[in-house]
Amino acid sequence: MKNRKTGYEAPLEKISPARKVLGFARDNTVPLMFILICAICIPLSGFSVNYLLAEIVTRISRNSFLILSLLIPIMAGMGLNFGMTLGAMAGEIGLILVSDWQIWGIPGMVLAMIISIPISIGLGVLCGKIMNMAKGREMITGYIMNYFINGIYQLIVLYAMGVVIPIIHSSIILPRGYGIRNTVSLLAMRQSLDNLIAIRINGVKIPVMTFVVIALLCLFIVWFRKTKLGQDMRAVGQDMEVARAAGINVERTRIISIVISTVLAGFGMIIYLQNMGNLSTYTAHSQIGMFCIAALLVGGASVDRATIGNVFLGVTLFHLMFIVAPSAGTALMGDSMIGEYFRVFVSYAVITLALIMYETKKRKASSKAARELALAQKLEEENK
Amino acid sequence: MKISRTTWFRIAAVAFILLLAGLMMIIGRGHTIYLDDKTLEKDGKTWQALYRIDASVAGSTQEPQTLYARERVLFTVMGQKATLHLQYMEAKGGDKVPVDVSIRIPYGMDGVIVNLPALLAGESQDVFLSEFITVPDVGDTSAEVVVTDEFAVTDI
């Protein structure tokens, strides 16, 4: 077997089926753990299959677009983009303005998306530039960037809107005359995309149009990977120095990946909120990055590798746990809050576990590569 | 200065997005139509309320509604044109007369009141249409406490 880094051909070793299973389990610890949790919790929750299916379909349609927005930065080696929250904020600003202008339904969603584009691009460029200054520490940088931009978002929404940015409707503006209310109703566009083409199978509502939009994004990602820019991103993701030596503008490529992710996150947030039907002005975006990243990791993705399949498996397992945990908690302990605590704890735990596993794998791989290199050098010396 | 093909594409893309935004603002503008079956007095003329009117709006997902004298119903519509399907009965036990009327709603008005007796009498829009003005909430200004961050740094 030829090692990609050393070029050294190691003798082929026969792997036993037991080791194969063990290797598969080690590589898919998080999804397997979640399958196990769900397998225990589903019977305890007492929910019918139809109810679970309906809930899962709704949540896949609501969250997939947001989670898919995380794939491109991973491709560019920038890890899990906690900065997607910036895009979510841009989407929310678009929705607030559109609600005040009374643009309803699908046109309202499209207009909110258009408004979010320049804001997302600006924030994405800022985020990308800062991440370029902190190479190798992109995730923590993105996470802290959220707090920084959240402060600016609050400044704009709480003080500038109604004073600098005209907001006229009393249902949106705070009674004091400026600032946006805690909750903005999106009733006029609630589920307008979901209901555009919707079919019912066995009582389960399938929002066909939302799935078409998600499918289009999947196709875009598949196509994008094959483009010159996509190939550049993969090269940058594999090795920045090699990519630079090959003539790729590494910094620019990384910024573009973050910009694309931020813009898509803005769109995703609008799709998410149209399904919910209301916008929690100051908190809707705060946990969205965390939950999307957790869902992606539950699907078997890692910091440096994620596929479209990981997104759908992750969103299914993660949200299945979300649905059944409170009822399972009630059945076990007589208190639904146990389930609530459990699912929050699991969200954070899965990110921690995935990060630990990623670091462990990386260290193992580098020490294995070093050992193989040493062996290759030794063999070379012996041959001389 | 020669403009490159890429620049032309970028200009075209921006123009397309702006056009799309403009189009969305026009076709997606929502209005609330309040249909009144009330006696209207204007410029010395009077239009008496009708006994019963069945109303629906073309393109609206809302069910048709029935209103009797001195009643009001509301419909929500998108765009600046609304076609009303009306069926009115002037007095109890009278014949039902079907009428389809199209009205133009001014872009700047969120809500409009349409006085049906005046509309059915064939009066101009200035007579039967007026703006519905919402009275702003001037209650307790401290009623809504804004919660921005549950993890905010506090004095410890």
mmCIF file of C-alpha atoms in Angstrom, chain A:
data_model
loop_
_atom_site.group_PDB
_atom_site.id
_atom_site.type_symbol
_atom_site.label_atom_id
_atom_site.label_comp_id
_atom_site.label_asym_id
_atom_site.label_seq_id
_atom_site.Cartn_x
_atom_site.Cartn_y
_atom_site.Cartn_z
ATOM 1 C CA MET A 1 0.000 0.000 0.000
ATOM 2 C CA LYS A 2 1.539 3.311 -1.063
ATOM 3 C CA ASN A 3 1.636 6.124 1.464
ATOM 4 C CA ARG A 4 0.550 9.400 -0.145
ATOM 5 C CA LYS A 5 2.980 11.538 1.852
ATOM 6 C CA THR A 6 6.109 9.373 1.834
ATOM 7 C CA GLY A 7 5.548 7.461 -1.395
ATOM 8 C CA TYR A 8 6.785 4.426 0.482
ATOM 9 C CA GLU A 9 5.136 1.134 -0.386
ATOM 10 C CA ALA A 10 4.294 -0.776 2.749
ATOM 11 C CA PRO A 11 3.619 -4.508 2.531
ATOM 12 C CA LEU A 12 -0.065 -5.290 2.124
ATOM 13 C CA GLU A 13 -1.479 -6.476 5.395
ATOM 14 C CA LYS A 14 -4.656 -8.504 5.583
ATOM 15 C CA ILE A 15 -7.277 -6.792 7.721
ATOM 16 C CA SER A 16 -9.526 -9.094 9.684
ATOM 17 C CA PRO A 17 -13.323 -8.548 9.600
ATOM 18 C CA ALA A 18 -13.286 -7.760 13.330
ATOM 19 C CA ARG A 19 -10.719 -5.024 12.798
ATOM 20 C CA LYS A 20 -12.754 -3.724 9.866
ATOM 21 C CA VAL A 21 -15.852 -3.439 12.077
ATOM 22 C CA LEU A 22 -13.800 -1.846 14.834
ATOM 23 C CA GLY A 23 -12.328 0.632 12.362
ATOM 24 C CA PHE A 24 -15.777 1.486 11.018
ATOM 25 C CA ALA A 25 -17.091 1.994 14.560
ATOM 26 C CA ARG A 26 -14.096 4.185 15.420
ATOM 27 C CA ASP A 27 -14.597 6.307 12.290
ATOM 28 C CA ASN A 28 -18.328 6.690 12.911
ATOM 29 C CA THR A 29 -18.460 6.937 16.686
ATOM 30 C CA VAL A 30 -20.733 9.999 16.787
ATOM 31 C CA PRO A 31 -23.422 8.793 14.317
ATOM 32 C CA LEU A 32 -23.449 5.336 15.928
ATOM 33 C CA MET A 33 -23.790 6.891 19.365
ATOM 34 C CA PHE A 34 -26.772 8.899 18.139
ATOM 35 C CA ILE A 35 -28.387 5.909 16.469
ATOM 36 C CA LEU A 36 -28.102 4.123 19.806
ATOM 37 C CA ILE A 37 -29.572 7.083 21.745
ATOM 38 C CA CYS A 38 -32.456 7.349 19.276
ATOM 39 C CA ALA A 39 -33.057 3.594 19.358
ATOM 40 C CA ILE A 40 -33.443 3.793 23.145
ATOM 41 C CA CYS A 41 -35.418 7.043 23.253
ATOM 42 C CA ILE A 42 -37.929 6.414 20.425
ATOM 43 C CA PRO A 43 -39.808 3.556 22.168
ATOM 44 C CA LEU A 44 -39.666 5.457 25.473
ATOM 45 C CA SER A 45 -41.121 8.607 23.922
ATOM 46 C CA GLY A 46 -44.233 6.785 22.734
ATOM 47 C CA PHE A 47 -44.533 8.843 19.548
ATOM 48 C CA SER A 48 -46.102 7.270 16.478
ATOM 49 C CA VAL A 49 -44.031 6.669 13.352
ATOM 50 C CA ASN A 50 -46.197 9.119 11.415
ATOM 51 C CA TYR A 51 -45.648 11.878 13.951
ATOM 52 C CA LEU A 52 -41.898 11.309 13.956
ATOM 53 C CA LEU A 53 -41.810 11.270 10.153
ATOM 54 C CA ALA A 54 -43.795 14.508 9.932
ATOM 55 C CA GLU A 55 -41.501 16.211 12.446
ATOM 56 C CA ILE A 56 -38.333 14.959 10.776
ATOM 57 C CA VAL A 57 -39.477 16.062 7.304
ATOM 58 C CA THR A 58 -40.293 19.530 8.674
ATOM 59 C CA ARG A 59 -36.935 19.825 10.391
ATOM 60 C CA ILE A 60 -34.964 18.555 7.398
ATOM 61 C CA SER A 61 -36.641 21.148 5.195
ATOM 62 C CA ARG A 62 -36.122 23.855 7.813
ATOM 63 C CA ASN A 63 -32.462 23.241 8.669
ATOM 64 C CA SER A 64 -30.725 21.557 5.722
ATOM 65 C CA PHE A 65 -30.004 24.730 3.767
ATOM 66 C CA LEU A 66 -28.286 26.292 6.785
ATOM 67 C CA ILE A 67 -26.177 23.199 7.423
ATOM 68 C CA LEU A 68 -25.222 22.881 3.752
ATOM 69 C CA SER A 69 -23.756 26.379 3.973
ATOM 70 C CA LEU A 70 -21.036 24.927 6.210
ATOM 71 C CA LEU A 71 -19.617 22.602 3.549
ATOM 72 C CA ILE A 72 -17.639 25.054 1.420
ATOM 73 C CA PRO A 73 -15.359 26.424 4.188
ATOM 74 C CA ILE A 74 -14.622 22.823 5.263
ATOM 75 C CA MET A 75 -13.586 22.137 1.666
ATOM 76 C CA ALA A 76 -11.198 25.100 1.885
ATOM 77 C CA GLY A 77 -9.674 23.735 5.085
ATOM 78 C CA MET A 78 -11.169 26.425 7.306
ATOM 79 C CA GLY A 79 -12.970 24.017 9.565
ATOM 80 C CA LEU A 80 -16.474 24.458 10.886
ATOM 81 C CA ASN A 81 -17.604 27.965 10.086
ATOM 82 C CA PHE A 82 -18.931 29.364 13.344
ATOM 83 C CA GLY A 83 -19.035 32.640 11.385
ATOM 84 C CA MET A 84 -22.182 31.430 9.621
ATOM 85 C CA THR A 85 -24.039 33.293 12.365
ATOM 86 C CA LEU A 86 -22.998 36.524 10.619
ATOM 87 C CA GLY A 87 -24.979 35.451 7.565
ATOM 88 C CA ALA A 88 -27.909 34.578 9.803
ATOM 89 C CA MET A 89 -27.851 38.130 11.190
ATOM 90 C CA ALA A 90 -27.815 39.538 7.639
ATOM 91 C CA GLY A 91 -30.851 37.411 6.805
ATOM 92 C CA GLU A 92 -32.638 38.694 9.898
ATOM 93 C CA ILE A 93 -31.957 42.333 8.968
ATOM 94 C CA GLY A 94 -33.455 41.590 5.537
ATOM 95 C CA LEU A 95 -36.538 40.075 7.149
ATOM 96 C CA ILE A 96 -37.020 43.000 9.563
ATOM 97 C CA LEU A 97 -36.891 45.519 6.697
ATOM 98 C CA VAL A 98 -39.169 43.458 4.476
ATOM 99 C CA SER A 99 -41.673 43.068 7.323
ATOM 100 C CA ASP A 100 -41.729 46.816 7.826
ATOM 101 C CA TRP A 101 -42.164 47.441 4.099
ATOM 102 C CA GLN A 102 -45.043 44.943 4.126
ATOM 103 C CA ILE A 103 -43.667 42.737 1.369
ATOM 104 C CA TRP A 104 -45.306 39.382 1.891
ATOM 105 C CA GLY A 105 -44.985 35.781 0.796
ATOM 106 C CA ILE A 106 -42.363 34.522 -1.641
ATOM 107 C CA PRO A 107 -41.581 38.058 -2.940
ATOM 108 C CA GLY A 108 -40.852 39.029 0.672
ATOM 109 C CA MET A 109 -38.468 36.114 1.062
ATOM 110 C CA VAL A 110 -36.702 36.881 -2.221
ATOM 111 C CA LEU A 111 -36.368 40.561 -1.302
ATOM 112 C CA ALA A 112 -35.039 39.678 2.172
ATOM 113 C CA MET A 113 -32.464 37.428 0.486
ATOM 114 C CA ILE A 114 -31.445 40.220 -1.890
ATOM 115 C CA ILE A 115 -31.067 42.651 1.021
ATOM 116 C CA SER A 116 -29.004 40.095 2.939
ATOM 117 C CA ILE A 117 -26.536 39.559 0.062
ATOM 118 C CA PRO A 118 -24.475 42.794 0.392
ATOM 119 C CA ILE A 119 -24.527 42.584 4.194
ATOM 120 C CA SER A 120 -23.405 38.939 4.082
ATOM 121 C CA ILE A 121 -20.682 39.725 1.549
ATOM 122 C CA GLY A 122 -19.359 42.578 3.702
ATOM 123 C CA LEU A 123 -19.391 40.484 6.862
ATOM 124 C CA GLY A 124 -17.935 37.486 5.013
ATOM 125 C CA VAL A 125 -15.027 39.526 3.675
ATOM 126 C CA LEU A 126 -14.345 40.914 7.163
ATOM 127 C CA CYS A 127 -14.572 37.449 8.696
ATOM 128 C CA GLY A 128 -12.396 35.907 5.976
ATOM 129 C CA LYS A 129 -9.704 38.584 6.376
ATOM 130 C CA ILE A 130 -9.602 38.113 10.128
ATOM 131 C CA MET A 131 -9.477 34.326 9.700
ATOM 132 C CA ASN A 132 -6.557 34.745 7.308
ATOM 133 C CA MET A 133 -4.724 36.514 10.105
ATOM 134 C CA ALA A 134 -5.472 33.594 12.414
ATOM 135 C CA LYS A 135 -4.717 30.606 10.199
ATOM 136 C CA GLY A 136 -5.147 27.323 12.005
ATOM 137 C CA ARG A 137 -7.417 28.948 14.588
ATOM 138 C CA GLU A 138 -10.359 29.694 12.291
ATOM 139 C CA MET A 139 -13.035 28.074 14.420
ATOM 140 C CA ILE A 140 -12.346 29.947 17.643
ATOM 141 C CA THR A 141 -11.841 33.153 15.634
ATOM 142 C CA GLY A 142 -15.206 32.666 13.945
ATOM 143 C CA TYR A 143 -16.834 31.933 17.277
ATOM 144 C CA ILE A 144 -15.523 35.120 18.878
ATOM 145 C CA MET A 145 -16.351 37.095 15.720
ATOM 146 C CA ASN A 146 -19.992 36.176 16.374
ATOM 147 C CA TYR A 147 -19.958 38.022 19.672
ATOM 148 C CA PHE A 148 -18.247 41.032 18.105
ATOM 149 C CA ILE A 149 -20.674 41.284 15.184
ATOM 150 C CA ASN A 150 -23.611 40.453 17.467
ATOM 151 C CA GLY A 151 -22.759 43.626 19.395
ATOM 152 C CA ILE A 152 -22.847 45.662 16.179
ATOM 153 C CA TYR A 153 -26.080 43.930 15.144
ATOM 154 C CA GLN A 154 -27.662 44.879 18.452
ATOM 155 C CA LEU A 155 -26.437 48.448 18.109
ATOM 156 C CA ILE A 156 -28.071 48.701 14.680
ATOM 157 C CA VAL A 157 -31.286 46.889 15.543
ATOM 158 C CA LEU A 158 -31.719 48.365 19.006
ATOM 159 C CA TYR A 159 -30.689 51.963 18.378
ATOM 160 C CA ALA A 160 -30.291 52.734 14.662
ATOM 161 C CA MET A 161 -33.544 51.187 13.482
ATOM 162 C CA GLY A 162 -36.293 53.712 13.900
ATOM 163 C CA VAL A 163 -33.815 56.605 14.079
ATOM 164 C CA VAL A 164 -31.312 56.256 11.225
ATOM 165 C CA ILE A 165 -33.059 53.424 9.391
ATOM 166 C CA PRO A 166 -36.757 54.288 9.051
ATOM 167 C CA ILE A 167 -39.097 51.744 10.641
ATOM 168 C CA ILE A 168 -42.714 52.855 10.727
ATOM 169 C CA HIS A 169 -44.875 50.008 11.920
ATOM 170 C CA SER A 170 -45.765 49.964 15.583
ATOM 171 C CA SER A 171 -45.944 46.173 15.494
ATOM 172 C CA ILE A 172 -42.214 46.067 14.757
ATOM 173 C CA ILE A 173 -40.803 49.081 16.562
ATOM 174 C CA LEU A 174 -40.535 49.319 20.341
ATOM 175 C CA PRO A 175 -43.070 51.577 22.082
ATOM 176 C CA ARG A 176 -40.257 54.057 22.915
ATOM 177 C CA GLY A 177 -40.015 54.903 19.191
ATOM 178 C CA TYR A 178 -36.759 53.249 18.215
ATOM 179 C CA GLY A 179 -35.358 49.738 18.296
ATOM 180 C CA ILE A 180 -37.013 46.524 17.215
ATOM 181 C CA ARG A 181 -39.333 44.463 19.396
ATOM 182 C CA ASN A 182 -38.164 41.144 20.849
ATOM 183 C CA THR A 183 -40.323 39.262 18.363
ATOM 184 C CA VAL A 184 -41.189 40.224 14.807
ATOM 185 C CA SER A 185 -44.148 38.399 13.322
ATOM 186 C CA LEU A 186 -43.514 36.791 9.939
ATOM 187 C CA LEU A 187 -47.087 35.611 9.635
ATOM 188 C CA ALA A 188 -47.426 37.168 6.170
ATOM 189 C CA MET A 189 -44.688 34.895 4.832
ATOM 190 C CA ARG A 190 -45.090 31.951 7.189
ATOM 191 C CA GLN A 191 -44.360 28.720 5.327
ATOM 192 C CA SER A 192 -44.895 30.474 2.010
ATOM 193 C CA LEU A 193 -42.071 28.458 0.454
ATOM 194 C CA ASP A 194 -43.119 25.242 2.187
ATOM 195 C CA ASN A 195 -46.726 25.623 1.049
ATOM 196 C CA LEU A 196 -45.907 26.719 -2.511
ATOM 197 C CA ILE A 197 -45.907 23.082 -3.585
ATOM 198 C CA ALA A 198 -46.787 20.731 -0.766
ATOM 199 C CA ILE A 199 -48.053 17.195 -0.912
ATOM 200 C CA ARG A 200 -49.409 14.967 1.836
ATOM 201 C CA ILE A 201 -48.447 11.327 2.047
ATOM 202 C CA ASN A 202 -50.123 9.394 4.875
ATOM 203 C CA GLY A 203 -50.742 12.636 6.726
ATOM 204 C CA VAL A 204 -47.098 13.691 6.423
ATOM 205 C CA LYS A 205 -46.713 17.068 4.731
ATOM 206 C CA ILE A 206 -43.835 17.151 2.231
ATOM 207 C CA PRO A 207 -42.773 20.726 1.386
ATOM 208 C CA VAL A 208 -41.700 19.891 -2.173
ATOM 209 C CA MET A 209 -40.570 23.385 -3.137
ATOM 210 C CA THR A 210 -38.299 23.713 -0.102
ATOM 211 C CA PHE A 211 -36.739 20.365 -0.983
ATOM 212 C CA VAL A 212 -36.286 21.542 -4.580
ATOM 213 C CA VAL A 213 -34.384 24.587 -3.285
ATOM 214 C CA ILE A 214 -32.255 22.347 -1.041
ATOM 215 C CA ALA A 215 -31.621 19.973 -3.964
ATOM 216 C CA LEU A 216 -30.519 22.921 -6.100
ATOM 217 C CA LEU A 217 -28.019 23.921 -3.432
ATOM 218 C CA CYS A 218 -26.728 20.326 -3.287
ATOM 219 C CA LEU A 219 -26.299 20.377 -7.079
ATOM 220 C CA PHE A 220 -24.534 23.732 -6.816
ATOM 221 C CA ILE A 221 -22.098 22.290 -4.250
ATOM 222 C CA VAL A 222 -21.420 19.208 -6.396
ATOM 223 C CA TRP A 223 -20.887 21.413 -9.465
ATOM 224 C CA PHE A 224 -18.823 23.945 -7.523
ATOM 225 C CA ARG A 225 -16.376 21.252 -6.377
ATOM 226 C CA LYS A 226 -15.548 20.562 -10.021
ATOM 227 C CA THR A 227 -14.945 24.190 -10.988
ATOM 228 C CA LYS A 228 -11.523 25.820 -11.015
ATOM 229 C CA LEU A 229 -12.353 27.725 -7.840
ATOM 230 C CA GLY A 230 -13.649 24.568 -6.179
ATOM 231 C CA GLN A 231 -10.461 22.696 -7.081
ATOM 232 C CA ASP A 232 -8.422 25.613 -5.743
ATOM 233 C CA MET A 233 -10.344 25.449 -2.470
ATOM 234 C CA ARG A 234 -9.677 21.728 -2.156
ATOM 235 C CA ALA A 235 -6.003 22.308 -2.857
ATOM 236 C CA VAL A 236 -5.888 25.071 -0.222
ATOM 237 C CA GLY A 237 -7.715 22.769 2.180
ATOM 238 C CA GLN A 238 -5.193 19.987 1.701
ATOM 239 C CA ASP A 239 -2.038 22.047 1.964
ATOM 240 C CA MET A 240 -1.837 25.813 1.882
ATOM 241 C CA GLU A 241 1.880 25.947 1.118
ATOM 242 C CA VAL A 242 1.632 23.523 -1.779
ATOM 243 C CA ALA A 243 -1.390 25.428 -3.114
ATOM 244 C CA ARG A 244 0.537 28.709 -2.877
ATOM 245 C CA ALA A 245 3.482 27.147 -4.679
ATOM 246 C CA ALA A 246 1.068 26.035 -7.406
ATOM 247 C CA GLY A 247 0.099 29.663 -7.969
ATOM 248 C CA ILE A 248 -3.195 29.725 -6.091
ATOM 249 C CA ASN A 249 -4.028 32.926 -4.257
ATOM 250 C CA VAL A 250 -4.627 31.186 -0.938
ATOM 251 C CA GLU A 251 -5.904 34.204 1.021
ATOM 252 C CA ARG A 252 -8.373 35.220 -1.684
ATOM 253 C CA THR A 253 -9.644 31.656 -2.080
ATOM 254 C CA ARG A 254 -10.225 31.347 1.660
ATOM 255 C CA ILE A 255 -12.096 34.673 1.778
ATOM 256 C CA ILE A 256 -14.323 33.594 -1.138
ATOM 257 C CA SER A 257 -15.194 30.352 0.657
ATOM 258 C CA ILE A 258 -16.260 32.248 3.774
ATOM 259 C CA VAL A 259 -18.226 34.781 1.699
ATOM 260 C CA ILE A 260 -20.128 31.988 -0.101
ATOM 261 C CA SER A 261 -20.839 30.295 3.220
ATOM 262 C CA THR A 262 -22.044 33.539 4.825
ATOM 263 C CA VAL A 263 -24.326 34.404 1.903
ATOM 264 C CA LEU A 264 -25.792 30.881 1.906
ATOM 265 C CA ALA A 265 -26.256 31.042 5.686
ATOM 266 C CA GLY A 266 -28.236 34.273 5.204
ATOM 267 C CA PHE A 267 -30.528 32.524 2.700
ATOM 268 C CA GLY A 268 -30.738 29.501 4.989
ATOM 269 C CA MET A 269 -31.797 31.647 7.934
ATOM 270 C CA ILE A 270 -34.597 33.179 5.855
ATOM 271 C CA ILE A 271 -35.813 29.696 4.847
ATOM 272 C CA TYR A 272 -35.573 28.623 8.493
ATOM 273 C CA LEU A 273 -37.518 31.627 9.789
ATOM 274 C CA GLN A 274 -40.247 31.476 7.132
ATOM 275 C CA ASN A 275 -40.950 27.995 8.426
ATOM 276 C CA MET A 276 -41.062 29.190 12.045
ATOM 277 C CA GLY A 277 -43.293 32.171 11.258
ATOM 278 C CA ASN A 278 -41.687 34.570 13.708
ATOM 279 C CA LEU A 279 -38.309 36.103 14.358
ATOM 280 C CA SER A 280 -36.750 36.420 17.812
ATOM 281 C CA THR A 281 -34.830 39.562 16.959
ATOM 282 C CA TYR A 282 -32.023 39.273 19.505
ATOM 283 C CA THR A 283 -31.661 35.545 20.023
ATOM 284 C CA ALA A 284 -32.685 33.690 16.832
ATOM 285 C CA HIS A 285 -29.145 33.681 15.457
ATOM 286 C CA SER A 286 -27.248 33.147 18.698
ATOM 287 C CA GLN A 287 -27.472 29.354 18.840
ATOM 288 C CA ILE A 288 -28.001 28.620 15.160
ATOM 289 C CA GLY A 289 -24.305 28.117 14.349
ATOM 290 C CA MET A 290 -23.848 25.788 17.302
ATOM 291 C CA PHE A 291 -26.840 23.602 16.421
ATOM 292 C CA CYS A 292 -25.978 23.447 12.705
ATOM 293 C CA ILE A 293 -22.406 22.454 13.441
ATOM 294 C CA ALA A 294 -23.547 19.872 15.987
ATOM 295 C CA ALA A 295 -25.986 18.406 13.436
ATOM 296 C CA LEU A 296 -23.257 18.192 10.794
ATOM 297 C CA LEU A 297 -20.895 16.448 13.207
ATOM 298 C CA VAL A 298 -23.630 14.027 14.268
ATOM 299 C CA GLY A 299 -23.879 13.073 10.596
ATOM 300 C CA GLY A 300 -20.299 11.854 10.701
ATOM 301 C CA ALA A 301 -18.513 14.917 9.375
ATOM 302 C CA SER A 302 -15.252 16.088 10.844
ATOM 303 C CA VAL A 303 -13.403 19.386 10.939
ATOM 304 C CA ASP A 304 -11.669 18.664 7.650
ATOM 305 C CA ARG A 305 -14.177 16.488 5.833
ATOM 306 C CA ALA A 306 -17.905 16.815 5.271
ATOM 307 C CA THR A 307 -20.254 15.579 2.592
ATOM 308 C CA ILE A 308 -23.844 16.257 1.587
ATOM 309 C CA GLY A 309 -24.718 12.828 3.009
ATOM 310 C CA ASN A 310 -23.371 13.907 6.407
ATOM 311 C CA VAL A 311 -25.775 16.866 6.339
ATOM 312 C CA PHE A 312 -28.896 14.781 5.833
ATOM 313 C CA LEU A 313 -27.879 11.974 8.173
ATOM 314 C CA GLY A 314 -26.892 14.546 10.786
ATOM 315 C CA VAL A 315 -30.042 16.625 10.586
ATOM 316 C CA THR A 316 -32.158 13.455 10.817
ATOM 317 C CA LEU A 317 -30.374 11.948 13.823
ATOM 318 C CA PHE A 318 -29.799 15.205 15.677
ATOM 319 C CA HIS A 319 -33.381 16.359 15.348
ATOM 320 C CA LEU A 320 -34.770 12.920 16.051
ATOM 321 C CA MET A 321 -32.958 13.164 19.359
ATOM 322 C CA PHE A 322 -34.380 16.674 19.835
ATOM 323 C CA ILE A 323 -37.927 15.427 19.257
ATOM 324 C CA VAL A 324 -37.832 12.329 21.423
ATOM 325 C CA ALA A 325 -35.544 13.416 24.281
ATOM 326 C CA PRO A 326 -38.099 15.452 26.326
ATOM 327 C CA SER A 327 -40.751 12.708 26.165
ATOM 328 C CA ALA A 328 -38.178 10.023 26.877
ATOM 329 C CA GLY A 329 -37.006 12.124 29.844
ATOM 330 C CA THR A 330 -40.585 12.319 31.109
ATOM 331 C CA ALA A 331 -41.014 8.548 30.740
ATOM 332 C CA LEU A 332 -37.745 7.839 32.547
ATOM 333 C CA MET A 333 -37.648 10.479 35.271
ATOM 334 C CA GLY A 334 -41.115 11.980 35.240
ATOM 335 C CA ASP A 335 -39.704 15.349 34.187
ATOM 336 C CA SER A 336 -39.465 16.606 30.601
ATOM 337 C CA MET A 337 -36.736 19.077 31.620
ATOM 338 C CA ILE A 338 -34.322 16.156 31.949
ATOM 339 C CA GLY A 339 -34.724 15.614 28.228
ATOM 340 C CA GLU A 340 -34.278 19.348 27.575
ATOM 341 C CA TYR A 341 -31.015 19.398 29.550
ATOM 342 C CA PHE A 342 -29.957 16.182 27.881
ATOM 343 C CA ARG A 343 -30.327 17.493 24.350
ATOM 344 C CA VAL A 344 -28.509 20.754 25.107
ATOM 345 C CA PHE A 345 -25.755 18.824 26.843
ATOM 346 C CA VAL A 346 -25.504 16.413 23.911
ATOM 347 C CA SER A 347 -25.241 19.285 21.390
ATOM 348 C CA TYR A 348 -22.203 20.725 23.113
ATOM 349 C CA ALA A 349 -20.774 17.311 23.951
ATOM 350 C CA VAL A 350 -20.880 16.152 20.359
ATOM 351 C CA ILE A 351 -18.897 19.187 19.198
ATOM 352 C CA THR A 352 -16.332 18.632 21.949
ATOM 353 C CA LEU A 353 -16.089 14.930 21.131
ATOM 354 C CA ALA A 354 -15.723 15.582 17.407
ATOM 355 C CA LEU A 355 -12.964 18.128 18.024
ATOM 356 C CA ILE A 356 -11.107 15.751 20.341
ATOM 357 C CA MET A 357 -11.442 12.924 17.824
ATOM 358 C CA TYR A 358 -10.225 15.159 15.032
ATOM 359 C CA GLU A 359 -7.132 16.193 16.997
ATOM 360 C CA THR A 360 -6.429 12.594 18.036
ATOM 361 C CA LYS A 361 -6.761 11.344 14.451
ATOM 362 C CA LYS A 362 -4.548 14.163 13.183
ATOM 363 C CA ARG A 363 -1.852 13.366 15.721
ATOM 364 C CA LYS A 364 -2.064 9.640 15.010
ATOM 365 C CA ALA A 365 -1.838 10.263 11.270
ATOM 366 C CA SER A 366 1.166 12.564 11.600
ATOM 367 C CA SER A 367 3.008 10.173 13.924
ATOM 368 C CA LYS A 368 2.224 7.274 11.545
ATOM 369 C CA ALA A 369 3.521 9.322 8.626
ATOM 370 C CA ALA A 370 6.675 10.151 10.595
ATOM 371 C CA ARG A 371 7.214 6.478 11.424
ATOM 372 C CA GLU A 372 6.757 5.469 7.785
ATOM 373 C CA LEU A 373 9.121 8.203 6.664
ATOM 374 C CA ALA A 374 11.747 7.022 9.124
ATOM 375 C CA LEU A 375 11.289 3.444 7.903
ATOM 376 C CA ALA A 376 11.585 4.537 4.287
ATOM 377 C CA GLN A 377 14.787 6.446 5.031
ATOM 378 C CA LYS A 378 16.185 3.444 6.864
ATOM 379 C CA LEU A 379 15.404 1.155 3.927
ATOM 380 C CA GLU A 380 16.964 3.626 1.525
ATOM 381 C CA GLU A 381 20.144 3.753 3.588
ATOM 382 C CA GLU A 382 20.247 -0.051 3.716
ATOM 383 C CA ASN A 383 19.842 -0.246 -0.077
ATOM 384 C CA LYS A 384 22.771 2.091 -0.584
#
